[in-house]
Amino acid sequence: GAVVSQHPSWVICKSGTSVKIECRSLDFQATTMFWYRQFPKQSLMLMATSNEGSKATYEQGVEKDKFLINHASLTLSTLTVTSAHPEDSSFYICSAPQRASYEQYFGPGTRLTVT
Amino acid sequence: QKEVEQDPGPLSVPEGAIVSLNCTYSNSAFQYFMWYRQYSRKGPELLMYTYSSGNKEDGRFTAQVDKSSKYISLFIRDSQPSDSATYLCAMGTGRRALTFGSGTRLQVQP
């Protein structure tokens, strides 16, 4: 299957700082990528849809000024958590659908811990 | 009512058993159906992808879709301890984000 990578896999930051998470499609181009967060023992919660060349679309209740998304190229989307707080600690996962089909592939996830 | 309903389990079976995982959905607009496996602290891994009613087999896994009943299943034959994970059903339309079930935790006992 297709490969999606995320970096970093784990990050610890202090409250008030910003953290950037990268999502890359390694062997296919993705005009759209999705960002999710997942709390322990819960399913994935869609945060936003990242669109190459245009603004991201955020789900209801997700602060767009706090979770900045930039889809810089056809293989890279970034999520920046600004002014992070302990309640932002979570598992963040991105996914990308292949162009030729609707199969969606997920990255390995990024575990964010805000102290 | 949620768009996709999935029994959260946990489901515990002995090694070698046949496992049946199920989801029901209410949105008839869904075009394709997927099953993902997620190990703890890892991203979901795509196991099966189907877009029509019927069965699709891949090794020990069989995905079944019944659009008339809005019901999908994943069967795992000869289950192994390494199959212990959370299984997520997901459904989609076009290139939109997927709609997920809540996930079923499976434990295969050696």
Short mmCIF file of C-alpha atoms in Angstrom, two decimals, chain A residues 39-98:
data_model
loop_
_atom_site.label_atom_id
_atom_site.label_comp_id
_atom_site.label_asym_id
_atom_site.label_seq_id
_atom_site.Cartn_x
_atom_site.Cartn_y
_atom_site.Cartn_z
CA PHE A 39 -7.62 10.24 22.75
CA PRO A 40 -6.85 6.95 24.54
CA LYS A 41 -9.32 4.19 23.78
CA GLN A 42 -11.36 6.45 21.53
CA SER A 43 -11.87 6.57 17.80
CA LEU A 44 -10.36 9.14 15.48
CA MET A 45 -11.82 12.63 15.52
CA LEU A 46 -11.50 14.64 12.33
CA MET A 47 -9.99 18.05 12.96
CA ALA A 48 -9.55 19.53 9.51
CA THR A 49 -9.15 18.92 5.80
CA SER A 50 -5.93 20.21 4.29
CA ASN A 51 -6.13 21.31 0.66
CA GLU A 52 -3.09 21.97 -1.51
CA GLY A 53 -3.13 25.55 -2.72
CA SER A 54 -6.07 26.70 -0.65
CA LYS A 55 -7.20 27.19 2.92
CA ALA A 56 -7.88 24.28 5.18
CA THR A 57 -11.42 23.40 6.18
CA TYR A 58 -11.92 22.98 9.91
CA GLU A 59 -14.49 20.89 11.70
CA GLN A 60 -16.92 22.51 14.07
CA GLY A 61 -15.33 23.26 17.41
CA VAL A 62 -11.74 23.19 16.14
CA GLU A 63 -9.98 26.55 16.53
CA LYS A 64 -8.34 27.42 13.23
CA ASP A 65 -6.07 30.00 14.87
CA LYS A 66 -4.79 27.42 17.29
CA PHE A 67 -4.31 24.56 14.85
CA LEU A 68 -2.65 26.08 11.80
CA ILE A 69 -2.59 23.92 8.70
CA ASN A 70 -0.46 24.53 5.65
CA HIS A 71 -0.53 22.29 2.60
CA ALA A 72 2.74 23.44 1.07
CA SER A 73 3.01 20.96 -1.78
CA LEU A 74 1.35 17.88 -3.25
CA THR A 75 3.24 15.69 -0.78
CA LEU A 76 3.43 17.77 2.39
CA SER A 77 0.94 19.12 4.90
CA THR A 78 1.87 20.60 8.27
CA LEU A 79 -0.13 21.07 11.45
CA THR A 80 1.14 23.66 13.91
CA VAL A 81 -0.27 23.64 17.40
CA THR A 82 0.17 27.20 18.63
CA SER A 83 0.40 28.22 22.26
CA ALA A 84 0.04 24.63 23.31
CA HIS A 85 -1.68 23.74 26.59
CA PRO A 86 -1.76 20.45 28.48
CA GLU A 87 -5.27 19.75 27.16
CA ASP A 88 -3.78 19.68 23.64
CA SER A 89 -1.84 16.57 24.60
CA SER A 90 -3.09 13.86 22.28
CA PHE A 91 -2.24 11.55 19.41
CA TYR A 92 -2.35 13.40 16.08
CA ILE A 93 -2.69 11.40 12.88
CA CYS A 94 -2.84 12.44 9.25
CA SER A 95 -4.24 10.56 6.27
CA ALA A 96 -4.19 10.99 2.54
CA PRO A 97 -6.38 9.49 -0.19
CA GLN A 98 -4.74 8.23 -3.34
#
